[in-house]
PDB file of C-alpha atoms in Angstrom:
ATOM      1  CA  MET A   1     -15.646 -16.975  30.324  1.00 46.00           C
ATOM      2  CA  HIS A   2     -17.471 -20.099  29.143  1.00 54.00           C
ATOM      3  CA  ARG A   3     -19.225 -22.037  31.879  1.00 53.00           C
ATOM      4  CA  TRP A   4     -18.141 -25.326  30.326  1.00 57.00           C
ATOM      5  CA  VAL A   5     -14.410 -24.667  30.783  1.00 61.00           C
ATOM      6  CA  SER A   6     -14.151 -26.650  34.022  1.00 59.00           C
ATOM      7  CA  GLN A   7     -15.990 -29.538  32.382  1.00 62.00           C
ATOM      8  CA  ILE A   8     -13.512 -29.600  29.488  1.00 62.00           C
ATOM      9  CA  ALA A   9     -10.573 -29.466  31.887  1.00 61.00           C
ATOM     10  CA  SER A  10     -11.960 -32.340  33.939  1.00 58.00           C
ATOM     11  CA  GLN A  11     -12.519 -34.388  30.782  1.00 58.00           C
ATOM     12  CA  ILE A  12      -8.906 -33.865  29.731  1.00 53.00           C
ATOM     13  CA  VAL A  13      -7.642 -35.123  33.087  1.00 48.00           C
ATOM     14  CA  SER A  14     -10.147 -37.999  33.204  1.00 50.00           C
ATOM     15  CA  LYS A  15      -8.787 -39.427  29.941  1.00 48.00           C
ATOM     16  CA  ARG A  16      -5.554 -40.364  31.706  1.00 46.00           C
ATOM     17  CA  PRO A  17      -5.212 -43.910  33.149  1.00 44.00           C
ATOM     18  CA  LEU A  18      -6.364 -44.218  36.766  1.00 38.00           C
ATOM     19  CA  ARG A  19      -2.945 -45.474  37.878  1.00 37.00           C
ATOM     20  CA  GLN A  20      -1.260 -42.437  36.342  1.00 41.00           C
ATOM     21  CA  ARG A  21      -3.752 -40.025  37.904  1.00 40.00           C
ATOM     22  CA  ARG A  22      -3.252 -41.511  41.366  1.00 37.00           C
ATOM     23  CA  LYS A  23       0.514 -41.323  41.055  1.00 43.00           C
ATOM     24  CA  GLN A  24       0.402 -37.699  39.991  1.00 42.00           C
ATOM     25  CA  SER A  25      -2.012 -36.737  42.770  1.00 41.00           C
ATOM     26  CA  LYS A  26       0.663 -37.716  45.321  1.00 44.00           C
ATOM     27  CA  ARG A  27       3.440 -35.875  43.521  1.00 47.00           C
ATOM     28  CA  THR A  28       4.655 -32.554  44.903  1.00 51.00           C
ATOM     29  CA  VAL A  29       5.185 -30.055  42.099  1.00 54.00           C
ATOM     30  CA  GLU A  30       8.122 -27.740  42.687  1.00 67.00           C
ATOM     31  CA  VAL A  31       7.773 -24.341  41.046  1.00 68.00           C
ATOM     32  CA  THR A  32      10.848 -22.340  40.115  1.00 78.00           C
ATOM     33  CA  PRO A  33      10.843 -18.509  40.245  1.00 77.00           C
ATOM     34  CA  THR A  34      10.821 -18.460  36.420  1.00 75.00           C
ATOM     35  CA  GLN A  35       7.791 -20.761  36.283  1.00 79.00           C
ATOM     36  CA  ARG A  36       5.991 -18.734  38.964  1.00 82.00           C
ATOM     37  CA  ARG A  37       6.505 -15.557  36.923  1.00 81.00           C
ATOM     38  CA  THR A  38       5.239 -17.317  33.785  1.00 82.00           C
ATOM     39  CA  TYR A  39       2.095 -18.569  35.540  1.00 86.00           C
ATOM     40  CA  THR A  40       1.420 -15.102  36.965  1.00 86.00           C
ATOM     41  CA  LEU A  41       1.651 -13.430  33.546  1.00 84.00           C
ATOM     42  CA  LEU A  42      -0.602 -16.011  31.918  1.00 89.00           C
ATOM     43  CA  PHE A  43      -3.148 -15.958  34.767  1.00 90.00           C
ATOM     44  CA  GLU A  44      -3.376 -12.169  34.381  1.00 88.00           C
ATOM     45  CA  ALA A  45      -3.936 -12.504  30.636  1.00 87.00           C
ATOM     46  CA  MET A  46      -6.667 -15.093  31.262  1.00 90.00           C
ATOM     47  CA  ARG A  47      -8.376 -13.037  33.987  1.00 88.00           C
ATOM     48  CA  GLU A  48      -8.386  -9.885  31.848  1.00 86.00           C
ATOM     49  CA  HIS A  49      -9.554 -11.774  28.702  1.00 86.00           C
ATOM     50  CA  VAL A  50      -6.583 -10.470  26.731  1.00 85.00           C
ATOM     51  CA  PHE A  51      -6.457 -11.624  23.116  1.00 87.00           C
ATOM     52  CA  ILE A  52      -3.624 -13.988  22.257  1.00 89.00           C
ATOM     53  CA  TYR A  53      -2.190 -14.459  18.774  1.00 87.00           C
ATOM     54  CA  ILE A  54      -1.145 -17.907  17.628  1.00 90.00           C
ATOM     55  CA  ARG A  55       1.058 -18.578  14.615  1.00 87.00           C
ATOM     56  CA  PRO A  56       2.200 -22.025  13.439  1.00 87.00           C
ATOM     57  CA  VAL A  57       5.940 -21.737  12.808  1.00 84.00           C
ATOM     58  CA  THR A  58       5.442 -23.068   9.275  1.00 80.00           C
ATOM     59  CA  SER A  59       2.913 -20.364   8.421  1.00 78.00           C
ATOM     60  CA  LYS A  60       2.820 -16.579   8.156  1.00 73.00           C
ATOM     61  CA  LYS A  61      -0.821 -16.485   9.249  1.00 79.00           C
ATOM     62  CA  SER A  62      -1.835 -15.757  12.838  1.00 82.00           C
ATOM     63  CA  TYR A  63      -5.024 -16.707  14.653  1.00 87.00           C
ATOM     64  CA  GLN A  64      -6.747 -14.934  17.516  1.00 88.00           C
ATOM     65  CA  SER A  65      -8.058 -16.599  20.658  1.00 91.00           C
ATOM     66  CA  VAL A  66      -8.313 -16.224  24.452  1.00 91.00           C
ATOM     67  CA  ILE A  67      -7.110 -18.360  27.343  1.00 93.00           C
ATOM     68  CA  LEU A  68      -9.915 -20.360  28.944  1.00 92.00           C
ATOM     69  CA  ASP A  69      -8.010 -22.293  31.579  1.00 92.00           C
ATOM     70  CA  LEU A  70      -4.468 -22.651  32.898  1.00 90.00           C
ATOM     71  CA  ASN A  71      -3.341 -25.729  34.818  1.00 90.00           C
ATOM     72  CA  PRO A  72       0.238 -25.606  36.202  1.00 88.00           C
ATOM     73  CA  HIS A  73      -0.101 -29.073  37.782  1.00 87.00           C
ATOM     74  CA  GLU A  74      -1.105 -30.785  34.529  1.00 89.00           C
ATOM     75  CA  GLN A  75       1.103 -28.401  32.506  1.00 91.00           C
ATOM     76  CA  TYR A  76      -1.415 -27.235  29.912  1.00 92.00           C
ATOM     77  CA  ILE A  77      -3.204 -24.134  28.650  1.00 94.00           C
ATOM     78  CA  LEU A  78      -6.737 -24.408  27.321  1.00 94.00           C
ATOM     79  CA  ILE A  79      -7.684 -21.848  24.667  1.00 93.00           C
ATOM     80  CA  ASP A  80     -10.909 -20.955  22.883  1.00 91.00           C
ATOM     81  CA  GLU A  81     -11.721 -21.500  19.209  1.00 89.00           C
ATOM     82  CA  LEU A  82      -9.467 -19.761  16.704  1.00 88.00           C
ATOM     83  CA  PHE A  83     -10.429 -16.760  14.622  1.00 86.00           C
ATOM     84  CA  PRO A  84     -10.553 -16.812  11.674  1.00 82.00           C
ATOM     85  CA  SER A  85     -11.624 -20.431  11.708  1.00 72.00           C
ATOM     86  CA  GLU A  86     -10.891 -20.957   8.008  1.00 69.00           C
ATOM     87  CA  GLY A  87      -7.522 -21.674   6.443  1.00 62.00           C
ATOM     88  CA  PHE A  88      -4.608 -23.445   8.101  1.00 63.00           C
ATOM     89  CA  GLN A  89      -5.686 -26.418  10.213  1.00 73.00           C
ATOM     90  CA  LEU A  90      -3.718 -27.109  13.389  1.00 79.00           C
ATOM     91  CA  VAL A  91      -2.624 -30.711  13.855  1.00 81.00           C
ATOM     92  CA  MET A  92      -1.213 -32.594  16.812  1.00 87.00           C
ATOM     93  CA  ASN A  93       2.318 -31.560  17.879  1.00 85.00           C
ATOM     94  CA  ASP A  94       2.306 -28.444  15.702  1.00 88.00           C
ATOM     95  CA  GLN A  95       4.934 -25.986  16.953  1.00 89.00           C
ATOM     96  CA  LEU A  96       3.268 -22.651  17.716  1.00 91.00           C
ATOM     97  CA  GLU A  97       4.442 -19.149  18.516  1.00 88.00           C
ATOM     98  CA  VAL A  98       2.094 -17.342  20.909  1.00 89.00           C
ATOM     99  CA  SER A  99       2.108 -13.547  21.372  1.00 86.00           C
ATOM    100  CA  ILE A 100       0.134 -11.633  23.980  1.00 85.00           C
ATOM    101  CA  GLY A 101      -0.072  -7.838  23.865  1.00 70.00           C
ATOM    102  CA  LYS A 102      -0.654  -6.499  27.378  1.00 60.00           C
ATOM    103  CA  LYS A 103      -0.199  -3.023  28.866  1.00 53.00           C
ATOM    104  CA  GLY A 104       2.272  -1.892  26.247  1.00 53.00           C
ATOM    105  CA  ASN A 105       4.394  -5.033  26.516  1.00 64.00           C
ATOM    106  CA  VAL A 106       4.509  -8.022  24.241  1.00 72.00           C
ATOM    107  CA  MET A 107       4.799 -11.478  25.784  1.00 78.00           C
ATOM    108  CA  THR A 108       5.874 -14.362  23.561  1.00 84.00           C
ATOM    109  CA  PHE A 109       6.498 -18.057  24.038  1.00 86.00           C
ATOM    110  CA  MET A 110       6.832 -21.255  22.028  1.00 88.00           C
ATOM    111  CA  THR A 111       4.506 -24.176  22.626  1.00 92.00           C
ATOM    112  CA  GLU A 112       2.937 -27.133  20.846  1.00 92.00           C
ATOM    113  CA  LEU A 113      -0.578 -28.398  20.263  1.00 93.00           C
ATOM    114  CA  GLN A 114      -1.349 -31.350  22.530  1.00 93.00           C
ATOM    115  CA  MET A 115      -5.034 -31.799  21.809  1.00 91.00           C
ATOM    116  CA  ALA A 116      -7.859 -30.387  19.680  1.00 89.00           C
ATOM    117  CA  GLY A 117     -11.458 -31.035  20.646  1.00 87.00           C
ATOM    118  CA  GLU A 118     -15.001 -29.758  20.618  1.00 86.00           C
ATOM    119  CA  TYR A 119     -17.562 -29.176  23.350  1.00 81.00           C
ATOM    120  CA  ALA A 120     -21.212 -28.348  22.624  1.00 79.00           C
ATOM    121  CA  GLY A 121     -20.255 -27.485  19.060  1.00 81.00           C
ATOM    122  CA  THR A 122     -17.451 -25.098  20.079  1.00 83.00           C
ATOM    123  CA  PRO A 123     -13.815 -26.014  19.297  1.00 87.00           C
ATOM    124  CA  PHE A 124     -11.091 -25.767  21.937  1.00 90.00           C
ATOM    125  CA  TYR A 125      -7.347 -26.432  21.952  1.00 93.00           C
ATOM    126  CA  LYS A 126      -4.950 -27.714  24.581  1.00 94.00           C
ATOM    127  CA  LEU A 127      -1.407 -26.311  24.461  1.00 95.00           C
ATOM    128  CA  ALA A 128       1.712 -27.248  26.411  1.00 93.00           C
ATOM    129  CA  LEU A 129       2.360 -24.821  29.244  1.00 90.00           C
ATOM    130  CA  PRO A 130       5.693 -23.038  28.663  1.00 86.00           C
ATOM    131  CA  GLU A 131       8.339 -22.708  31.353  1.00 77.00           C
ATOM    132  CA  LEU A 132       9.402 -19.294  30.129  1.00 73.00           C
ATOM    133  CA  VAL A 133       7.452 -16.321  28.771  1.00 74.00           C
ATOM    134  CA  GLU A 134       9.557 -13.563  27.268  1.00 68.00           C
ATOM    135  CA  GLN A 135       8.253 -10.126  28.178  1.00 60.00           C
ATOM    136  CA  GLN A 136      10.052  -7.598  26.074  1.00 52.00           C
ATOM    137  CA  GLN A 137       9.882  -4.900  23.441  1.00 43.00           C
ATOM    138  CA  ARG A 138      11.868  -6.852  20.884  1.00 43.00           C
ATOM    139  CA  ARG A 139       8.823  -8.183  19.042  1.00 42.00           C
ATOM    140  CA  ARG A 140       7.974  -4.580  18.193  1.00 48.00           C
ATOM    141  CA  SER A 141      11.170  -4.295  16.180  1.00 61.00           C
ATOM    142  CA  TYR A 142      10.659  -4.199  12.454  1.00 71.00           C
ATOM    143  CA  ARG A 143      10.649  -7.629  10.817  1.00 78.00           C
ATOM    144  CA  ILE A 144      11.141  -8.076   7.100  1.00 83.00           C
ATOM    145  CA  GLU A 145      10.216 -11.012   4.930  1.00 82.00           C
ATOM    146  CA  MET A 146      13.079 -11.720   2.579  1.00 79.00           C
ATOM    147  CA  ASP A 147      12.209 -11.168  -1.078  1.00 63.00           C
ATOM    148  CA  GLN A 148      11.845 -14.415  -2.970  1.00 55.00           C
ATOM    149  CA  ASP A 149      13.740 -13.043  -5.977  1.00 48.00           C
ATOM    150  CA  ARG A 150      16.660 -11.949  -3.794  1.00 61.00           C
ATOM    151  CA  TYR A 151      18.586 -14.934  -2.528  1.00 74.00           C
ATOM    152  CA  SER A 152      19.567 -14.137   1.045  1.00 89.00           C
ATOM    153  CA  TYR A 153      21.099 -16.910   3.090  1.00 92.00           C
ATOM    154  CA  ALA A 154      22.947 -17.924   6.237  1.00 94.00           C
ATOM    155  CA  GLN A 155      26.094 -20.006   6.445  1.00 94.00           C
ATOM    156  CA  TRP A 156      27.948 -21.584   9.374  1.00 94.00           C
ATOM    157  CA  GLY A 157      30.317 -24.408  10.190  1.00 90.00           C
ATOM    158  CA  GLY A 158      28.685 -27.618  11.365  1.00 83.00           C
ATOM    159  CA  ALA A 159      29.897 -30.872  12.917  1.00 77.00           C
ATOM    160  CA  GLY A 160      32.971 -32.398  11.333  1.00 77.00           C
ATOM    161  CA  GLY A 161      33.822 -29.196   9.503  1.00 80.00           C
ATOM    162  CA  ARG A 162      30.774 -29.495   7.265  1.00 84.00           C
ATOM    163  CA  GLN A 163      29.395 -26.263   5.854  1.00 90.00           C
ATOM    164  CA  CYS A 164      25.746 -25.600   6.736  1.00 93.00           C
ATOM    165  CA  ARG A 165      23.581 -23.345   4.608  1.00 93.00           C
ATOM    166  CA  ALA A 166      20.055 -21.981   5.061  1.00 93.00           C
ATOM    167  CA  LYS A 167      17.774 -19.627   3.167  1.00 92.00           C
ATOM    168  CA  LEU A 168      16.643 -16.567   5.144  1.00 92.00           C
ATOM    169  CA  MET A 169      12.843 -16.420   5.407  1.00 89.00           C
ATOM    170  CA  ASP A 170      12.412 -13.366   7.643  1.00 88.00           C
ATOM    171  CA  LEU A 171      14.607 -11.216   9.816  1.00 89.00           C
ATOM    172  CA  SER A 172      14.464  -8.704  12.679  1.00 86.00           C
ATOM    173  CA  SER A 173      17.102  -7.101  14.879  1.00 83.00           C
ATOM    174  CA  GLY A 174      16.567  -9.846  17.462  1.00 84.00           C
ATOM    175  CA  GLY A 175      15.630 -12.947  15.515  1.00 89.00           C
ATOM    176  CA  VAL A 176      15.820 -14.882  12.288  1.00 92.00           C
ATOM    177  CA  ARG A 177      13.767 -17.611  10.620  1.00 90.00           C
ATOM    178  CA  MET A 178      15.523 -19.723   8.001  1.00 91.00           C
ATOM    179  CA  GLU A 179      15.013 -22.846   5.907  1.00 90.00           C
ATOM    180  CA  VAL A 180      17.928 -25.289   6.095  1.00 90.00           C
ATOM    181  CA  LEU A 181      19.244 -26.231   2.668  1.00 89.00           C
ATOM    182  CA  GLU A 182      22.176 -28.423   3.688  1.00 88.00           C
ATOM    183  CA  GLY A 183      24.109 -29.607   6.722  1.00 84.00           C
ATOM    184  CA  GLY A 184      21.540 -28.965   9.447  1.00 79.00           C
ATOM    185  CA  GLU A 185      20.985 -32.556  10.573  1.00 79.00           C
ATOM    186  CA  THR A 186      22.632 -32.090  13.972  1.00 81.00           C
ATOM    187  CA  VAL A 187      20.879 -28.813  14.866  1.00 86.00           C
ATOM    188  CA  ILE A 188      18.602 -29.103  17.908  1.00 85.00           C
ATOM    189  CA  PRO A 189      16.568 -26.555  19.934  1.00 84.00           C
ATOM    190  CA  GLY A 190      18.607 -24.817  22.619  1.00 83.00           C
ATOM    191  CA  MET A 191      21.966 -25.099  20.891  1.00 89.00           C
ATOM    192  CA  ILE A 192      23.927 -22.036  19.794  1.00 91.00           C
ATOM    193  CA  LEU A 193      25.146 -21.908  16.209  1.00 93.00           C
ATOM    194  CA  PRO A 194      28.485 -20.071  16.379  1.00 91.00           C
ATOM    195  CA  SER A 195      29.854 -17.639  13.796  1.00 94.00           C
ATOM    196  CA  VAL A 196      26.808 -17.607  11.555  1.00 95.00           C
ATOM    197  CA  MET A 197      27.274 -15.352   8.532  1.00 95.00           C
ATOM    198  CA  LEU A 198      24.076 -13.685   7.348  1.00 94.00           C
ATOM    199  CA  TYR A 199      24.215 -12.643   3.700  1.00 92.00           C
ATOM    200  CA  ILE A 200      21.308 -10.245   3.223  1.00 88.00           C
ATOM    201  CA  GLY A 201      21.007  -9.831  -0.506  1.00 75.00           C
ATOM    202  CA  SER A 202      23.766  -7.620  -1.884  1.00 75.00           C
ATOM    203  CA  ASP A 203      23.237  -5.029   0.858  1.00 73.00           C
ATOM    204  CA  LEU A 204      24.666  -6.448   4.043  1.00 86.00           C
ATOM    205  CA  LYS A 205      26.826  -9.171   5.554  1.00 92.00           C
ATOM    206  CA  VAL A 206      26.547  -9.714   9.322  1.00 93.00           C
ATOM    207  CA  SER A 207      28.423 -12.133  11.571  1.00 95.00           C
ATOM    208  CA  CYS A 208      26.579 -13.380  14.664  1.00 95.00           C
ATOM    209  CA  ASP A 209      25.692 -16.383  16.797  1.00 95.00           C
ATOM    210  CA  VAL A 210      22.176 -17.821  16.623  1.00 94.00           C
ATOM    211  CA  GLU A 211      20.487 -19.514  19.579  1.00 90.00           C
ATOM    212  CA  VAL A 212      18.040 -22.071  18.162  1.00 89.00           C
ATOM    213  CA  LYS A 213      14.574 -21.601  19.678  1.00 85.00           C
ATOM    214  CA  TYR A 214      12.600 -24.101  17.615  1.00 83.00           C
ATOM    215  CA  ILE A 215      12.825 -26.435  14.637  1.00 85.00           C
ATOM    216  CA  ALA A 216       9.831 -27.358  12.496  1.00 79.00           C
ATOM    217  CA  GLU A 217       9.260 -29.262   9.281  1.00 70.00           C
ATOM    218  CA  HIS A 218       8.844 -27.047   6.233  1.00 67.00           C
ATOM    219  CA  GLU A 219       7.840 -27.628   2.607  1.00 65.00           C
ATOM    220  CA  GLY A 220       9.709 -30.498   0.997  1.00 64.00           C
ATOM    221  CA  ASP A 221      10.630 -31.991   4.412  1.00 71.00           C
ATOM    222  CA  ARG A 222      13.222 -29.278   4.985  1.00 79.00           C
ATOM    223  CA  ALA A 223      13.820 -28.021   8.515  1.00 85.00           C
ATOM    224  CA  LEU A 224      12.680 -24.533   9.437  1.00 87.00           C
ATOM    225  CA  ILE A 225      14.779 -22.947  12.192  1.00 90.00           C
ATOM    226  CA  GLY A 226      13.738 -20.021  14.347  1.00 88.00           C
ATOM    227  CA  GLY A 227      16.432 -18.445  16.463  1.00 89.00           C
ATOM    228  CA  GLU A 228      17.612 -15.464  18.472  1.00 89.00           C
ATOM    229  CA  ILE A 229      20.421 -13.374  17.010  1.00 92.00           C
ATOM    230  CA  ILE A 230      23.383 -12.775  19.338  1.00 92.00           C
ATOM    231  CA  ALA A 231      25.635 -10.140  17.811  1.00 91.00           C
ATOM    232  CA  THR A 232      28.303  -7.658  18.820  1.00 92.00           C
ATOM    233  CA  GLU A 233      27.169  -4.079  19.344  1.00 89.00           C
ATOM    234  CA  ALA A 234      28.630  -3.005  15.991  1.00 91.00           C
ATOM    235  CA  ASN A 235      27.008  -5.830  14.036  1.00 91.00           C
ATOM    236  CA  GLY A 236      23.727  -5.361  15.868  1.00 89.00           C
ATOM    237  CA  GLN A 237      23.701  -1.666  14.995  1.00 89.00           C
ATOM    238  CA  ALA A 238      24.488  -2.434  11.348  1.00 90.00           C
ATOM    239  CA  LEU A 239      21.539  -4.830  11.211  1.00 90.00           C
ATOM    240  CA  GLN A 240      19.262  -2.313  12.921  1.00 87.00           C
ATOM    241  CA  ARG A 241      20.231   0.415  10.425  1.00 88.00           C
ATOM    242  CA  TYR A 242      19.442  -1.894   7.532  1.00 88.00           C
ATOM    243  CA  LEU A 243      16.032  -2.782   8.972  1.00 87.00           C
ATOM    244  CA  GLN A 244      15.208   0.890   9.561  1.00 85.00           C
ATOM    245  CA  LYS A 245      16.145   1.659   5.957  1.00 85.00           C
ATOM    246  CA  MET A 246      13.885  -1.134   4.678  1.00 84.00           C
ATOM    247  CA  GLN A 247      11.080   0.101   6.915  1.00 82.00           C
ATOM    248  CA  ARG A 248      11.302   3.572   5.369  1.00 84.00           C
ATOM    249  CA  VAL A 249      11.343   2.093   1.860  1.00 83.00           C
ATOM    250  CA  ASN A 250       8.238   0.018   2.533  1.00 80.00           C
ATOM    251  CA  ARG A 251       6.415   2.975   4.068  1.00 78.00           C
ATOM    252  CA  ARG A 252       7.103   5.048   0.953  1.00 84.00           C
ATOM    253  CA  ARG A 253       5.740   2.244  -1.218  1.00 82.00           C
ATOM    254  CA  GLN A 254       2.589   2.029   0.888  1.00 78.00           C
ATOM    255  CA  LEU A 255       2.022   5.785   0.693  1.00 79.00           C
ATOM    256  CA  ALA A 256       2.578   5.765  -3.062  1.00 82.00           C
ATOM    257  CA  ALA A 257       0.033   2.984  -3.476  1.00 79.00           C
ATOM    258  CA  GLN A 258      -2.699   4.881  -1.600  1.00 69.00           C
TER     259      GLN A 258
END
């Protein structure tokens, strides 16, 4: 652990107006059971120097880092410099997906970049502290990136009877990422899109609901939606069978290329 972590944390707090700092110092912070569980999981990851993986929602590339400091009162996480340091540059308010592999489980949460700085020549990043960390096996499920030459899309009914349409970017048994092509102006994080029809190439058609987890700006100012798939048991099994088939196909291709 870097010795300058506490100095960075104090600098972050000291940049706030004195009046605001005094007001907050008198405020009693109530912690819900969900928040307490989140803080415990993140404190353990920080104490054990577990690697975390950070992916901007508009990118397929992930970066590696570690947690330097966690402040529930000020609601931030401080992380070390990113590796590799080249490539995609994080900017303020970037929406980020964070994954932490720990003791056979995968913890994930969504956050955003609040601050990027440097101390003694070493970069650091301040992220918003999430209220909920999902600890599950779902992220281990096979995820496929939809082929660019195979037009797979999602369709659902929007406000006022308007048809909404989005291009599928990637897909797993538990989640979907899609680029909105039309009719997604009223979609907001937390809402559930009912009766979404997923057209997966010419191979599969699945009906489900999608709970919107995040929305980010994509190429050409189009919205990129990430969501959790809520399907009936039959539809969920059909999707899982398709993903398993694609996993076998890709493994054969990899073996043939060796």
